[in-house]
Amino acid sequence: MEPKPFAGIFPYLVSPVDDQSGHVKDRVLGGLVEHLISAGVHGLSPLGSTGEYAFLTFEQRIEIVRTLVDAAAKRVPVVPAVAAFSTMDAIRQAGAFVNLGADGLIVILQTMFPLSRQEIEHYFEAVARAVLCPIVLYTNPALGTADLTPDMILTLSDVPNIRYVKDASGITGRILTILNRAAGRMSVFAASAHIPLLVFMLGGVGWMAGPASIIPGQCVRLYDLYRAGQLEQALALQKRLWPINELFQKYSLAACIKAGLQLQGFDIGTPIPPQRHLPGEAFEEIRRALEEMGRAEAQ
Amino acid sequence: MEPKPFAGIFPYLVSPVDDQSGHVKDRVLGGLVEHLISAGVHGLSPLGSTGEYAFLTFEQRIEIVRTLVDAAAKRVPVVPAVAAFSTMDAIRQAGAFVNLGADGLIVILQTMFPLSRQEIEHYFEAVARAVLCPIVLYTNPALGTADLTPDMILTLSDVPNIRYVKDASGITGRILTILNRAAGRMSVFAASAHIPLLVFMLGGVGWMAGPASIIPGQCVRLYDLYRAGQLEQALALQKRLWPINELFQKYSLAACIKAGLQLQGFDIGTPIPPQRHLPGEAFEEIRRALEEMGRAEAQ
Amino acid sequence: MEPKPFAGIFPYLVSPVDDQSGHVKDRVLGGLVEHLISAGVHGLSPLGSTGEYAFLTFEQRIEIVRTLVDAAAKRVPVVPAVAAFSTMDAIRQAGAFVNLGADGLIVILQTMFPLSRQEIEHYFEAVARAVLCPIVLYTNPALGTADLTPDMILTLSDVPNIRYVKDASGITGRILTILNRAAGRMSVFAASAHIPLLVFMLGGVGWMAGPASIIPGQCVRLYDLYRAGQLEQALALQKRLWPINELFQKYSLAACIKAGLQLQGFDIGTPIPPQRHLPGEAFEEIRRALEEMGRAEAQ
Amino acid sequence: MEPKPFAGIFPYLVSPVDDQSGHVKDRVLGGLVEHLISAGVHGLSPLGSTGEYAFLTFEQRIEIVRTLVDAAAKRVPVVPAVAAFSTMDAIRQAGAFVNLGADGLIVILQTMFPLSRQEIEHYFEAVARAVLCPIVLYTNPALGTADLTPDMILTLSDVPNIRYVKDASGITGRILTILNRAAGRMSVFAASAHIPLLVFMLGGVGWMAGPASIIPGQCVRLYDLYRAGQLEQALALQKRLWPINELFQKYSLAACIKAGLQLQGFDIGTPIPPQRHLPGEAFEEIRRALEEMGRAEAQ
């Protein structure tokens, strides 16, 4: 049976890994999932950029997907990211995640040597054809992944299960180009580099992002206000939420979300070495931003 | 007397220069001004990026401002761009343009060696303090001008006549950051790299752009629909207009606007050498886009 | 017992992998090793950039190091590259390679999020301290690895077994800076982006490079001529060899070396998918360059 | 009569401009010329990158060329740089400089919009054909000028008076490519981003550079040692001189040379605003480097 189309708020999850043993902190992750689902999120996406994909072994990825699928227990879809340099590695991850119960896959192509348009398209198509579930294309050139241009996305929309794209270029005009050209065949998720409400207005179906792990309730409310046609309130809320996005653009994304969750009491651990915890001032700045938002919400 | 605040559609004008003699084609420029004003535009901005500022002598700039001030005859404000590497050159241009009757100035800092934050801020402040008229800050790192970050814009908003900013970075989130932090002290104009309707929704006051020279009527309509609260129609129109922006991002901006005006019958001449006319296919593509938009409008 | 210091020509080896099964083509690799050793090379470096490190699984890397250690049979040192994003992954590779008999390690830090100077230095130091063998630092910002500045290299030269650096930035001045400042503590290998003879003249100890797989004899002769003080002949040979380097900068490095070996009769296979074979014209261009060099040599 | 081919040390001169009046400090400039000629330099190049070309008016350029031609009094050739965005501006500068007595011209193309290969080549060819004197092509992508690839340089070498190229890319391999392909038709000058002695060894004819203004005697000695075949001594001197190049790469080039000359007693003034003097620590660092070199020389 066809899964319900993905839409709404999909937090990008961090990967809590013990920095001595390398073991995934399953219990912490399970607790985080419970917290997010009770805040009303519409899906869960581990192993994306916030999930520090490049730093994880295959075994750690498996452990994280298994934990999430168990914890979510079909209440919301689990859509992990496959990230690889080689097609064979990507297909292996994709198969394993689907076997564990993933409801869809985000697909990321890491790059070393420059690739031609054909080589890039071939990778995404090969992964999509290796599974039956819906595929979310992901592009984030600033993090060293292949840049999927609107033309390439249009070509890939011919593959039946390639249905979504998450554009993290920060250039909102690209999203309008994609929606204008691939309307009906491709749905678009906002990334943190965009202003999510504006992407909703252009026709985007949701927001896949790290910050949604930290302020899940407000993100869900933003989406609900938009869906209810209460544009003025949505815009006011979006403006209040924006400083959180700014922080996550200022500091290394994954480290920042780990810091924010740590401040909220989750024993999430450090970024994976050689990355270190953010310096004390950054923690302070994040704490202040969260408090300020809390106060604004309370009014 | 204080001029009316700048708002609405301000086409960025091309600089029609005879490529043999170097003379400004005053009559062609005058005709273009008449055409734009009768289409309802709210202001005119020569000597910006579309105006090929880097390619012009001081004398050519003077001639262009004089022609525009005469042709506009106070019906709409004329806000030319000052663009220079040195503070002294910028102040000289600013004084000359104001003496000729300019109603405000866009200020651009071209860069050669890397500049410190203090050096950049000093330039803009020095030009602003040398005149009495309102100043529009302009930043477009892709064209080799100094990048004005939100922090720098906030600092500069303390100078009384620095009132506007035109951000051409394409990162729409920056505009929300500026509006959140400098609300009431700084108004924002969209550039072509942004989706103008979204900038209006965030609180932007208008659109300064090259494409508005080619499709002035539709741009004015977009602005009017937004102002009238007819958001649905505005969004539909914005989607139809977007392919024109895409073209102007694909091809060199100034060359593209010159081609579009040539196709509409204005004897605007070539881009300033060593730049050449766009190749034939590009002209064809622009012609088709304009026709398609015309058809869509007619329905 | 301390190994003899590394010096001379160390070809960067390709990774011949069957693109259906993912198995390493051990026999082809063994044949290549025999060919290179009989041409007089001074060492062998698998798993570097030419070795497509980012595309390989841990198991494939193990298989390649084992094959090389066996085939070299202590006639020349085997110095494979460790390449990872996480410190833990790098240490695991390092330990495994040394256990298999590697004589030294090149260490590469792949990057995703920006890293601080401390984070970068920590990675290299941690890997070096985990083994006893000599370490070669490697930096190649163009391929998405951490950039090791001269200051960082100087700091790392305090770690006793960090003895070598291979700078692939192409900025030859950097090598002089390193040699001026870390003289006696750090030896420098040229990369293909530099003119190797000039690096020898500055005090460099050798050349680690992909092209040395294709023209091993000429590379060894260049080194020998330099060592014998026959500078004029060395310069003439260097000038004749340079077109090969140019080709390998024009086309994707690994694909180019695989093409060159294929043309020389080694059944090396394709670049690892999604990468494809170079197009036919590129093969033709490589064939012509090799023939031309052959003719020049014969005279 | 044909001028003697350009060869040897050509200091890039700073542009001493009074930061209140904008007047060129003719007397200071004349004194500097006398100092450099008595140190043995082989030519003088004003208005290059060290000369802050982008910050100068046409009138200031004229004044500087006139002062130099007068001060040099035919003892060494004066080869100023023409730098412009438009072909017409470049031809105007070229004609004026030649009329004032310039012996050759360096030609620089500043860029705003991306230019095609044809557009770039056309600019250089047009300027060269407008004068009779020898032309030096200059390329320095890091400073926003058009990048002249080896292929383009080869094409331009067909224009009879285009005889020299100064490559400031820092990629020394490019110089070997140019010399291999355009041997006999194009002579190459080193820029500060290269190690000059290595460029001499590859067949380069000299060094055009800012640092030669500060340490003219040592630069001339380096060139003389190379010409006399005393390679070992040349290499030792080159190594001692290198820290000066490093400093000039660390700090903004023109500001750094102005600071160095100020420290040597020349009342050269500040960099042209909005640029400011280097901070005190930088002055201190430059002072120490000059002293250290002085001590080394004295031994």
mmCIF file with all atom_site columns, C-alpha atoms in Angstrom, chain A residues 116 139 142:
data_model
loop_
_atom_site.group_PDB
_atom_site.id
_atom_site.type_symbol
_atom_site.label_atom_id
_atom_site.label_alt_id
_atom_site.label_comp_id
_atom_site.label_asym_id
_atom_site.label_entity_id
_atom_site.label_seq_id
_atom_site.pdbx_PDB_ins_code
_atom_site.Cartn_x
_atom_site.Cartn_y
_atom_site.Cartn_z
_atom_site.occupancy
_atom_site.B_iso_or_equiv
_atom_site.pdbx_formal_charge
_atom_site.auth_seq_id
_atom_site.auth_comp_id
_atom_site.auth_asym_id
_atom_site.auth_atom_id
_atom_site.pdbx_PDB_model_num
ATOM 1 C CA . SER A 1 116 ? 29.154 15.353 -15.158 1.00 0.00 ? 116 SER A CA 1
ATOM 2 C CA . THR A 1 139 ? 21.121 19.213 -2.688  1.00 0.00 ? 139 THR A CA 1
ATOM 3 C CA . ALA A 1 142 ? 27.913 24.286 0.602   1.00 0.00 ? 142 ALA A CA 1
#
